[in-house]
């Protein structure tokens, strides 16, 4: 489970509740009222599982679910282990444990509804605002879709305020109110970009806490965003696909994922569906610069619905027409918690878990099956001056809050605090004007600037260096690839450069009364007798915070030989 704590406004009714952790308007802890709604399941294929999921006597269910509240709480590892140790010492039956966990937390009806403001304490110690819409008719007897929207301009120095987050509701706010789904809007900033560890863990932790506090369907969680928010959604699809049912990037670029410092591979997008929109007149990410990557994705078999909208720039004014199509697509998607096929490709520095497959070791010297690793050539779609702008400056012109080292701006003599008044003889009225001007300048060309520095007006000259195309994603580290397929009690692994893996085994797809048969690159490895492990069941449920994705055992495999 990822770190992070909620803190914010909570209703007076919530504050009166004893031993109830209150944070950000979210009820966390074991004081939730009890709901007996079970997930509808039909697993006649496994008689043992059918018995495991049969509804127990309600009094027994209530008592066990109350004890299992620790699984869904955010506890220190030592405290969690101590509490589950006490629980396991009573020797509960595995079937009863599984059934109670599968029912999920006991959710309260007494929770904030409507638009709720809060603050998330991130792993860097900083608190960042968030905004979430809770359906006004929320009822924990049913489960709800969650759509997360990541805002653009995520490298800005300050996180968006609650008021600024409210201004982004025009993307999906009305739809959330109309259709009754949860809508999460986190806040990022420089140092907590969506593709950074801090930024990505922030949003993933928020999703976990929401799912523990409200009856959100873990199989209908989606990420969307515009510009940097779209690029952030691509990053989550590449590195953290397990929690999500699908991704909707709007006017972003998958290549931005490299900015996170991890070695990413397009093969990672095979695991989840995407609905992608770009526009032909976008000065930041024009469709022509994105199309080679879309072609590469389709070549890998990525489930992608791609739309190139003509006549629009880097702005979302096409949404009134496209939004109904996007919503129709979202409603058709549902995550498979135990997919039949998983594919992972990476160097070992990236997150190495996709659903029931964990990669534990990469050894590029181990040869095996062949995997594609498309890496389109690209160069920046537009020149970059190398400055950050003071968004609070009212004008005229654009005031610089930062001048990047080794940039055209630095070479031209620009300094922090300078105000850009004109470029190439054209007056700069706003940030949009500057962006448009930079979009019309070519690499290898010169430029002139009129700048206000204090009481002085300066004339500066500079040059945008020529840039050669190069592979979009750095390949500085050895990497490996693996495909895992399951059918009945057989798992077939196809790999290259992977030394060790672990399989997380769920009784919902594997029959624990029969042996598990394993093959690696077409070679029979061995048969394994499966055993249910109650402690692992609880520990992994605590890590995943997902009652629809429970595992009864973990099997480690050394792919260098049958060890």
Coordinates of C-alpha atoms in Angstrom, one line a residue:
X1 CA 0.0 0.0 0.0
X2 CA 1.3 3.4 -0.9
X3 CA 2.0 6.0 1.6
X4 CA 0.2 9.3 2.1
X5 CA -2.4 10.7 4.5
X6 CA -5.6 12.6 4.1
X7 CA -6.4 15.6 6.1
X8 CA -9.2 18.2 5.6
X9 CA -12.7 19.2 6.2
X10 CA -15.0 16.6 7.8
X11 CA -18.6 17.0 8.8
X12 CA -19.6 17.6 12.4
X13 CA -21.4 14.2 12.3
X14 CA -18.2 12.5 11.4
X15 CA -16.2 14.3 14.0
X16 CA -18.6 13.0 16.7
X17 CA -17.9 9.4 15.8
X18 CA -15.5 7.7 18.2
X19 CA -12.3 5.9 17.0
X20 CA -12.9 7.0 13.5
X21 CA -10.0 8.4 11.5
X22 CA -11.2 11.6 9.8
X23 CA -9.3 12.9 6.9
X24 CA -10.2 14.9 3.9
X25 CA -13.9 14.1 4.3
X26 CA -13.1 10.4 4.0
X27 CA -14.1 8.0 6.8
X28 CA -11.1 5.7 7.4
X29 CA -11.0 3.0 10.0
X30 CA -13.2 0.3 11.5
X31 CA -16.1 2.5 12.5
X32 CA -18.0 2.0 9.3
X33 CA -21.6 0.9 9.4
X34 CA -22.1 -2.6 8.2
X35 CA -23.3 -3.5 4.7
X36 CA -24.0 -7.1 3.7
X37 CA -24.0 -6.6 0.0
X38 CA -21.8 -9.3 -1.6
X39 CA -20.2 -9.2 -5.0
X40 CA -22.1 -11.3 -7.4
X41 CA -20.0 -14.3 -8.3
X42 CA -20.5 -17.5 -10.3
X43 CA -17.6 -19.9 -10.0
X44 CA -19.2 -23.2 -10.5
X45 CA -16.0 -24.4 -12.1
X46 CA -14.3 -24.6 -8.7
X47 CA -16.6 -26.2 -6.1
X48 CA -14.2 -25.3 -3.3
X49 CA -14.4 -21.7 -4.3
X50 CA -18.1 -21.7 -4.5
X51 CA -18.2 -22.9 -0.9
X52 CA -15.7 -20.3 0.1
X53 CA -17.8 -17.5 -1.3
X54 CA -21.1 -18.8 -0.1
X55 CA -22.7 -16.2 2.3
X56 CA -22.0 -17.1 5.9
X57 CA -24.3 -16.5 8.8
X58 CA -24.6 -12.7 9.1
X59 CA -23.6 -12.6 12.8
X60 CA -20.4 -14.5 12.1
X61 CA -19.8 -12.3 9.0
X62 CA -20.2 -9.1 10.9
X63 CA -17.8 -10.2 13.7
X64 CA -15.1 -11.4 11.2
X65 CA -15.5 -8.3 9.0
X66 CA -15.1 -6.1 12.0
X67 CA -11.9 -7.8 12.9
X68 CA -10.7 -7.6 9.3
X69 CA -11.1 -3.8 9.3
X70 CA -7.3 -3.6 10.0
X71 CA -6.7 -4.9 6.4
X72 CA -8.3 -1.8 4.9
X73 CA -6.7 0.7 7.3
X74 CA -3.5 2.6 6.7
X75 CA -1.3 1.1 9.5
X76 CA 2.4 0.8 10.2
X77 CA 3.7 -2.6 9.2
X78 CA 4.5 -3.6 12.8
X79 CA 1.1 -2.7 14.0
X80 CA -0.6 -4.5 11.1
X81 CA 1.4 -7.7 11.7
X82 CA 0.6 -7.6 15.4
X83 CA -3.1 -7.3 14.7
X84 CA -3.4 -10.0 12.1
X85 CA -1.2 -12.2 14.3
X86 CA -3.9 -12.0 17.0
X87 CA -6.6 -12.7 14.4
X88 CA -4.9 -15.7 13.0
X89 CA -4.2 -17.1 16.4
X90 CA -7.9 -17.8 16.7
X91 CA -7.5 -20.1 13.7
X92 CA -10.3 -18.8 11.4
X93 CA -11.2 -21.0 8.5
X94 CA -9.7 -19.9 5.1
X95 CA -13.1 -19.9 3.4
X96 CA -14.5 -17.6 6.1
X97 CA -11.5 -15.2 5.8
X98 CA -11.7 -15.1 2.0
X99 CA -15.5 -14.5 2.0
X100 CA -15.2 -11.7 4.5
X101 CA -12.4 -10.0 2.6
X102 CA -14.2 -10.4 -0.7
X103 CA -17.1 -8.5 0.8
X104 CA -14.8 -5.5 1.3
X105 CA -14.8 -2.9 4.1
X106 CA -17.9 -2.0 6.1
X107 CA -18.8 1.3 4.5
X108 CA -20.6 4.1 6.3
X109 CA -23.7 6.0 4.9
X110 CA -22.8 9.0 7.0
X111 CA -20.2 10.5 4.7
X112 CA -19.7 13.9 2.9
X113 CA -21.4 14.2 -0.4
X114 CA -21.1 16.6 -3.3
X115 CA -17.9 18.4 -4.0
X116 CA -15.4 17.7 -1.1
X117 CA -12.2 19.6 -0.6
X118 CA -9.2 18.0 1.1
X119 CA -5.4 17.9 1.4
X120 CA -3.1 14.9 0.9
X121 CA 0.2 14.6 2.7
X122 CA 2.6 13.1 0.2
X123 CA 5.7 11.1 0.8
X124 CA 7.9 14.2 0.4
X125 CA 6.1 15.6 3.5
X126 CA 4.3 18.3 1.6
X127 CA 0.5 18.7 1.6
X128 CA -1.3 19.1 -1.7
X129 CA -4.9 19.9 -2.3
X130 CA -7.4 17.6 -4.0
X131 CA -11.0 17.8 -5.0
X132 CA -13.5 14.9 -5.2
X133 CA -17.1 14.7 -6.2
X134 CA -19.1 12.2 -4.2
X135 CA -22.5 11.4 -5.8
X136 CA -25.3 13.1 -3.8
X137 CA -27.3 9.9 -3.7
X138 CA -24.3 7.8 -2.6
X139 CA -25.4 4.5 -1.1
X140 CA -22.9 1.9 0.0
X141 CA -25.3 -0.9 -1.1
X142 CA -24.1 -0.3 -4.7
X143 CA -20.6 0.3 -6.2
X144 CA -19.6 3.4 -8.2
X145 CA -17.3 4.2 -11.1
X146 CA -14.3 6.5 -10.4
X147 CA -12.8 8.9 -13.0
X148 CA -9.6 10.7 -12.0
X149 CA -8.7 13.9 -14.0
X150 CA -5.0 15.0 -14.0
X151 CA -4.6 18.7 -14.7
X152 CA -2.1 20.2 -17.1
X153 CA 0.9 22.5 -16.4
X154 CA 2.1 20.2 -13.7
X155 CA 5.6 21.5 -13.5
X156 CA 4.5 24.9 -12.0
X157 CA 6.2 25.8 -8.8
X158 CA 3.0 25.8 -6.7
X159 CA 0.3 23.1 -6.4
X160 CA -3.1 24.2 -7.6
X161 CA -5.4 25.6 -4.9
X162 CA -8.9 24.2 -4.3
X163 CA -10.3 27.2 -6.2
X164 CA -8.0 26.4 -9.2
X165 CA -9.0 22.8 -9.0
X166 CA -12.6 23.8 -9.2
X167 CA -11.9 25.6 -12.4
X168 CA -11.0 22.2 -14.0
X169 CA -14.4 20.8 -13.3
X170 CA -15.6 21.8 -16.8
X171 CA -13.9 18.7 -18.1
X172 CA -16.0 16.1 -16.3
X173 CA -17.7 17.8 -13.3
X174 CA -21.2 18.1 -14.9
X175 CA -21.0 14.5 -16.1
X176 CA -20.1 13.3 -12.6
X177 CA -23.1 15.1 -11.2
X178 CA -25.4 13.9 -14.0
X179 CA -24.3 10.2 -14.1
X180 CA -23.5 9.8 -10.4
X181 CA -19.9 8.7 -10.5
X182 CA -16.9 9.7 -8.3
X183 CA -14.6 12.3 -9.8
X184 CA -11.2 12.8 -8.3
X185 CA -9.0 15.9 -9.2
X186 CA -5.6 15.8 -7.6
X187 CA -3.0 18.6 -7.6
X188 CA 0.5 18.2 -8.8
X189 CA 3.5 20.6 -9.1
X190 CA 7.2 20.7 -9.9
X191 CA 8.8 17.9 -7.9
X192 CA 5.5 16.1 -7.8
X193 CA 4.7 15.8 -11.5
X194 CA 2.4 12.9 -12.5
X195 CA 5.4 11.0 -13.9
X196 CA 7.5 11.4 -10.8
X197 CA 7.6 9.0 -7.9
X198 CA 6.1 11.6 -5.5
X199 CA 3.3 12.6 -8.0
X200 CA 2.3 9.2 -9.1
X201 CA 2.3 7.7 -5.6
X202 CA 0.2 10.7 -4.5
X203 CA -2.6 9.9 -6.9
X204 CA -2.4 6.1 -6.4
X205 CA -2.6 6.6 -2.6
X206 CA -5.6 8.8 -3.1
X207 CA -7.4 6.1 -5.1
X208 CA -6.6 3.5 -2.5
X209 CA -8.0 5.7 0.3
X210 CA -11.1 6.5 -1.7
X211 CA -11.8 2.8 -2.4
X212 CA -11.5 2.1 1.4
X213 CA -13.8 4.9 2.4
X214 CA -16.5 4.7 -0.3
X215 CA -18.0 1.8 -2.2
X216 CA -16.0 2.4 -5.4
X217 CA -15.9 -0.5 -8.0
X218 CA -12.2 -1.4 -8.2
X219 CA -12.9 -2.7 -11.7
X220 CA -14.1 0.7 -13.0
X221 CA -11.3 3.1 -12.1
X222 CA -10.1 5.4 -15.0
X223 CA -7.5 8.1 -15.4
X224 CA -7.8 11.0 -17.8
X225 CA -6.2 14.3 -18.3
X226 CA -5.4 17.1 -20.7
X227 CA -1.8 18.1 -21.8
X228 CA 0.5 17.2 -18.9
X229 CA -2.5 15.3 -17.4
X230 CA -2.8 13.2 -20.5
X231 CA 1.0 12.5 -20.5
X232 CA 0.6 11.6 -16.8
X233 CA -2.2 9.1 -17.7
X234 CA 0.1 7.5 -20.3
X235 CA 2.8 7.2 -17.6
X236 CA 0.4 5.5 -15.2
X237 CA -0.7 3.1 -18.0
X238 CA 3.0 2.3 -18.6
X239 CA 4.1 1.9 -15.0
X240 CA 1.1 1.3 -12.8
X241 CA -1.7 -0.4 -14.9
X242 CA -3.0 -2.8 -12.3
X243 CA -5.5 -0.4 -10.5
X244 CA -7.1 0.9 -13.7
X245 CA -9.7 -0.2 -16.2
X246 CA -8.6 2.2 -18.9
X247 CA -6.9 5.5 -19.7
X248 CA -8.1 8.6 -21.6
X249 CA -5.2 10.9 -22.6
X250 CA -6.3 14.2 -24.3
X251 CA -3.6 16.2 -26.1
X252 CA -0.7 14.6 -24.4
X253 CA 2.3 12.6 -25.5
X254 CA 3.5 9.2 -24.3
X255 CA 7.1 10.2 -24.7
X256 CA 6.8 12.5 -21.8
X257 CA 7.0 9.4 -19.6
X258 CA 10.8 9.4 -20.0
X259 CA 10.9 12.6 -17.9
X260 CA 10.2 10.5 -14.8
X261 CA 13.7 9.0 -15.0
X262 CA 12.5 5.4 -15.5
X263 CA 13.3 3.4 -18.5
X264 CA 9.9 2.8 -20.0
X265 CA 8.8 0.6 -22.9
X266 CA 5.7 0.8 -25.1
X267 CA 5.0 -2.9 -24.5
X268 CA 3.6 -1.9 -21.1
X269 CA 0.6 -0.4 -22.8
X270 CA -0.6 -3.8 -24.0
X271 CA -2.2 -4.5 -20.6
X272 CA -5.0 -1.9 -20.6
X273 CA -7.3 -0.1 -23.2
X274 CA -6.7 3.5 -24.1
X275 CA -8.9 6.2 -25.7
X276 CA -6.5 8.9 -27.1
X277 CA -7.3 12.2 -28.7
X278 CA -4.8 14.7 -30.3
X279 CA -5.4 17.7 -32.5
X280 CA -3.7 18.7 -35.8
X281 CA -3.0 22.3 -34.8
X282 CA -1.6 21.6 -31.4
X283 CA 1.6 23.6 -31.1
X284 CA 2.9 21.5 -28.2
X285 CA 2.0 18.0 -29.3
X286 CA 0.8 18.1 -32.9
X287 CA -0.9 14.9 -34.1
X288 CA 1.8 14.4 -36.7
X289 CA 4.4 14.0 -33.9
X290 CA 2.2 11.6 -32.0
X291 CA 1.2 9.4 -35.0
X292 CA 4.4 7.3 -35.1
X293 CA 3.8 6.3 -31.5
X294 CA 0.2 5.4 -32.2
X295 CA 1.3 3.3 -35.1
X296 CA 3.9 1.5 -32.8
X297 CA 1.2 0.9 -30.2
X298 CA -1.2 -0.6 -32.8
X299 CA 1.7 -2.8 -34.1
X300 CA 2.1 -4.2 -30.6
X301 CA -1.6 -5.0 -30.3
X302 CA -2.4 -2.3 -27.8
X303 CA -6.2 -1.8 -27.5
X304 CA -6.3 1.8 -28.5
X305 CA -9.2 4.0 -29.8
X306 CA -7.4 7.0 -31.4
X307 CA -9.0 10.2 -32.7
X308 CA -7.2 13.0 -34.5
X309 CA -9.4 16.1 -34.3
X310 CA -8.9 18.6 -37.1
X311 CA -8.9 22.4 -36.7
X312 CA -8.0 22.6 -33.0
X313 CA -4.9 23.7 -31.2
X314 CA -3.7 22.9 -27.7
X315 CA -7.0 23.5 -26.0
X316 CA -10.0 21.3 -25.2
X317 CA -12.8 23.2 -27.0
X318 CA -13.6 20.0 -29.0
X319 CA -14.8 18.3 -25.9
X320 CA -18.5 19.1 -26.2
X321 CA -18.6 17.0 -29.3
X322 CA -16.1 14.3 -28.2
X323 CA -17.2 13.9 -24.6
X324 CA -20.3 11.7 -25.3
X325 CA -18.1 9.4 -27.3
X326 CA -15.5 9.2 -24.6
X327 CA -18.2 8.5 -21.9
X328 CA -19.7 5.8 -24.1
X329 CA -16.3 4.1 -24.3
X330 CA -15.7 4.4 -20.6
X331 CA -19.0 2.8 -19.7
X332 CA -18.1 -0.2 -21.9
X333 CA -14.8 -0.9 -20.1
X334 CA -14.4 -3.1 -17.1
X335 CA -11.1 -4.3 -15.6
X336 CA -10.4 -8.0 -15.4
X337 CA -8.8 -8.3 -12.0
X338 CA -7.1 -11.6 -13.1
X339 CA -6.4 -11.1 -16.8
X340 CA -5.5 -14.2 -18.9
X341 CA -2.5 -12.4 -20.5
X342 CA 0.1 -10.1 -19.0
X343 CA 3.1 -8.5 -20.6
X344 CA 6.0 -6.7 -18.9
X345 CA 9.1 -5.2 -20.4
X346 CA 11.6 -3.1 -18.4
X347 CA 15.0 -2.7 -16.8
X348 CA 14.1 -3.5 -13.3
X349 CA 14.2 0.1 -12.1
X350 CA 10.5 0.5 -13.0
X351 CA 7.6 -0.9 -11.0
X352 CA 7.6 -4.6 -11.8
X353 CA 4.1 -5.8 -10.9
X354 CA 1.2 -6.2 -13.2
X355 CA -1.8 -7.9 -11.6
X356 CA -0.7 -11.5 -10.7
X357 CA 2.8 -11.3 -12.2
X358 CA 5.8 -9.8 -10.3
X359 CA 9.3 -9.5 -12.0
X360 CA 12.0 -10.1 -9.3
X361 CA 15.1 -10.1 -11.4
X362 CA 16.4 -8.9 -14.8
X363 CA 19.4 -10.5 -16.5
X364 CA 19.8 -9.4 -20.1
X365 CA 22.3 -12.2 -20.7
X366 CA 19.5 -14.7 -20.5
X367 CA 18.3 -15.3 -24.0
X368 CA 14.9 -16.6 -24.9
X369 CA 11.8 -15.6 -26.8
X370 CA 11.9 -12.6 -29.1
X371 CA 10.0 -9.4 -28.1
X372 CA 9.5 -6.2 -30.1
X373 CA 10.7 -2.9 -28.5
X374 CA 9.6 -0.1 -30.8
X375 CA 11.3 3.2 -30.1
X376 CA 10.2 5.8 -32.6
X377 CA 12.7 8.5 -33.6
X378 CA 11.7 12.0 -32.6
X379 CA 12.9 15.5 -31.9
X380 CA 11.1 18.1 -29.9
X381 CA 7.9 19.3 -31.7
X382 CA 8.8 22.9 -31.0
X383 CA 11.7 24.9 -29.7
X384 CA 12.0 25.6 -26.0
X385 CA 13.3 28.9 -24.8
X386 CA 14.2 27.4 -21.4
X387 CA 12.2 29.6 -19.0
X388 CA 9.4 29.3 -16.5
X389 CA 6.8 32.1 -16.3
X390 CA 5.4 33.9 -13.3
X391 CA 1.7 33.0 -13.7
X392 CA 0.7 35.6 -11.1
X393 CA 2.1 38.5 -13.2
X394 CA -0.7 40.5 -14.7
X395 CA 1.4 42.0 -17.5
X396 CA 2.0 43.6 -19.9
X397 CA 4.4 40.9 -21.1
X398 CA 5.6 37.7 -19.4
X399 CA 7.8 37.8 -16.3
X400 CA 10.4 35.1 -15.8
X401 CA 10.4 33.1 -12.6
X402 CA 13.2 30.8 -13.7
X403 CA 15.9 30.7 -16.5
X404 CA 17.2 27.2 -17.1
X405 CA 20.9 26.6 -17.3
X406 CA 22.4 25.7 -20.7
X407 CA 19.2 27.0 -22.5
X408 CA 18.8 29.4 -25.4
X409 CA 17.4 31.9 -22.8
X410 CA 20.5 31.7 -20.7
X411 CA 22.8 32.0 -23.7
X412 CA 20.9 35.1 -24.8
X413 CA 21.4 36.8 -21.4
X414 CA 17.9 36.5 -19.9
X415 CA 17.6 36.6 -16.1
X416 CA 15.1 35.8 -13.5
X417 CA 12.7 38.7 -13.1
X418 CA 13.0 39.9 -16.7
X419 CA 9.8 40.7 -18.5
X420 CA 9.5 39.6 -22.1
X421 CA 7.8 42.3 -24.1
X422 CA 8.4 41.2 -27.7
X423 CA 9.9 38.4 -29.7
X424 CA 11.0 38.8 -33.3
X425 CA 9.2 42.1 -33.4
X426 CA 5.9 40.7 -32.3
X427 CA 4.4 42.1 -29.0
X428 CA 4.0 39.4 -26.3
X429 CA 0.6 40.0 -24.6
X430 CA 0.3 36.8 -22.7
X431 CA 1.7 33.3 -22.2
X432 CA -0.5 32.1 -25.0
X433 CA 1.1 34.7 -27.3
X434 CA 4.6 33.5 -26.4
X435 CA 3.6 29.9 -26.9
X436 CA 2.2 30.7 -30.3
X437 CA 5.4 32.6 -31.3
X438 CA 7.6 29.7 -30.2
X439 CA 5.4 27.3 -32.2
X440 CA 6.3 29.2 -35.4
X441 CA 10.1 29.2 -34.8
X442 CA 12.3 26.4 -36.3
X443 CA 15.4 24.7 -34.8
X444 CA 18.6 26.3 -36.0
X445 CA 17.0 29.8 -36.3
X446 CA 17.9 33.0 -34.5
X447 CA 15.6 35.2 -32.5
X448 CA 15.4 38.7 -31.1
X449 CA 13.9 39.8 -27.8
X450 CA 12.7 43.1 -26.2
X451 CA 13.1 42.8 -22.5
X452 CA 12.2 45.0 -19.5
X453 CA 14.8 44.6 -16.7
X454 CA 13.9 47.0 -13.9
X455 CA 13.7 50.5 -15.5
X456 CA 15.7 49.5 -18.5
X457 CA 14.6 48.2 -21.9
X458 CA 17.1 45.7 -23.4
X459 CA 17.4 44.2 -26.9
X460 CA 18.8 40.7 -26.8
X461 CA 19.6 38.1 -29.5
X462 CA 19.8 34.4 -29.4
X463 CA 19.7 31.1 -31.3
X464 CA 17.7 27.9 -31.1
X465 CA 20.3 25.1 -31.7
X466 CA 19.7 22.6 -34.5
X467 CA 18.4 19.3 -33.0
X468 CA 18.8 15.8 -34.6
X469 CA 16.1 13.2 -34.2
X470 CA 16.9 10.4 -31.8
X471 CA 15.1 7.5 -30.2
X472 CA 12.3 8.8 -28.0
X473 CA 13.0 6.5 -25.0
X474 CA 16.6 6.2 -23.6
X475 CA 17.9 2.6 -23.5
X476 CA 20.8 3.1 -21.1
X477 CA 20.1 -0.1 -19.0
X478 CA 19.8 -3.7 -19.9
X479 CA 16.2 -4.9 -19.9
X480 CA 14.1 -8.0 -20.1
X481 CA 10.7 -9.0 -21.4
X482 CA 8.1 -11.5 -20.2
X483 CA 4.6 -12.6 -21.3
X484 CA 2.5 -14.6 -18.9
X485 CA -0.7 -16.5 -20.0
X486 CA -3.0 -18.6 -17.8
X487 CA -5.5 -21.2 -18.9
X488 CA -7.1 -23.3 -16.2
X489 CA -4.3 -24.5 -14.0
X490 CA -1.6 -24.0 -16.5
X491 CA 0.6 -20.9 -16.7
X492 CA 2.8 -20.4 -19.8
X493 CA 5.7 -18.0 -19.5
X494 CA 7.5 -16.6 -22.5
X495 CA 10.5 -14.6 -21.5
X496 CA 13.9 -13.1 -22.4
X497 CA 16.3 -11.5 -20.0
X498 CA 14.2 -12.3 -16.9
X499 CA 15.8 -14.3 -14.2
X500 CA 13.2 -14.5 -11.4
X501 CA 9.4 -13.9 -11.2
X502 CA 6.6 -14.5 -8.7
X503 CA 3.1 -15.6 -9.5
X504 CA 0.2 -14.4 -7.3
X505 CA -2.4 -17.1 -7.2
X506 CA -6.1 -16.4 -6.8
X507 CA -8.6 -19.2 -6.0
X508 CA -11.0 -17.4 -8.3
X509 CA -9.0 -18.5 -11.4
X510 CA -6.8 -21.4 -10.1
X511 CA -8.1 -24.6 -8.6
X512 CA -6.1 -25.2 -5.5
X513 CA -7.3 -28.8 -5.4
X514 CA -5.2 -29.5 -8.5
X515 CA -1.5 -29.0 -9.3
X516 CA -0.3 -26.0 -11.2
X517 CA 1.5 -26.8 -14.4
X518 CA 4.2 -24.4 -15.6
X519 CA 6.0 -23.9 -18.9
X520 CA 8.8 -21.5 -19.8
X521 CA 9.5 -20.7 -23.4
X522 CA 7.8 -23.9 -24.4
X523 CA 9.6 -26.1 -21.9
X524 CA 7.7 -27.9 -19.1
X525 CA 9.1 -26.6 -15.9
X526 CA 7.3 -28.6 -13.2
X527 CA 4.0 -29.2 -11.5
X528 CA 3.4 -27.4 -8.2
X529 CA 1.0 -28.4 -5.5
X530 CA -1.0 -25.3 -4.4
X531 CA -1.5 -24.5 -0.7
X532 CA -3.6 -21.7 0.7
X533 CA -1.8 -19.3 3.0
X534 CA -4.1 -17.3 5.3
X535 CA -1.3 -14.8 6.4
X536 CA -0.3 -14.1 2.8
X537 CA -4.0 -13.6 1.9
X538 CA -4.3 -10.9 4.5
X539 CA -0.9 -9.3 3.8
X540 CA -1.5 -9.0 0.1
X541 CA -5.0 -7.7 0.6
X542 CA -3.5 -5.0 2.8
X543 CA -1.0 -4.1 0.2
X544 CA -3.5 -4.0 -2.7
X545 CA -6.5 -2.6 -0.9
X546 CA -8.7 -4.3 -3.5
X547 CA -11.3 -6.9 -2.4
X548 CA -11.9 -8.0 -6.0
X549 CA -8.3 -9.0 -6.4
X550 CA -7.3 -11.4 -3.6
X551 CA -4.5 -13.9 -3.6
X552 CA -4.2 -17.1 -1.6
X553 CA -0.5 -17.9 -2.4
X554 CA 2.6 -16.6 -3.9
X555 CA 5.0 -18.8 -6.0
X556 CA 8.5 -17.7 -6.8
X557 CA 10.2 -19.1 -9.8
X558 CA 13.8 -19.0 -10.9
X559 CA 13.8 -19.0 -14.7
X560 CA 17.5 -19.7 -15.0
X561 CA 16.7 -23.3 -14.3
X562 CA 14.3 -25.5 -12.4
X563 CA 15.4 -24.5 -8.9

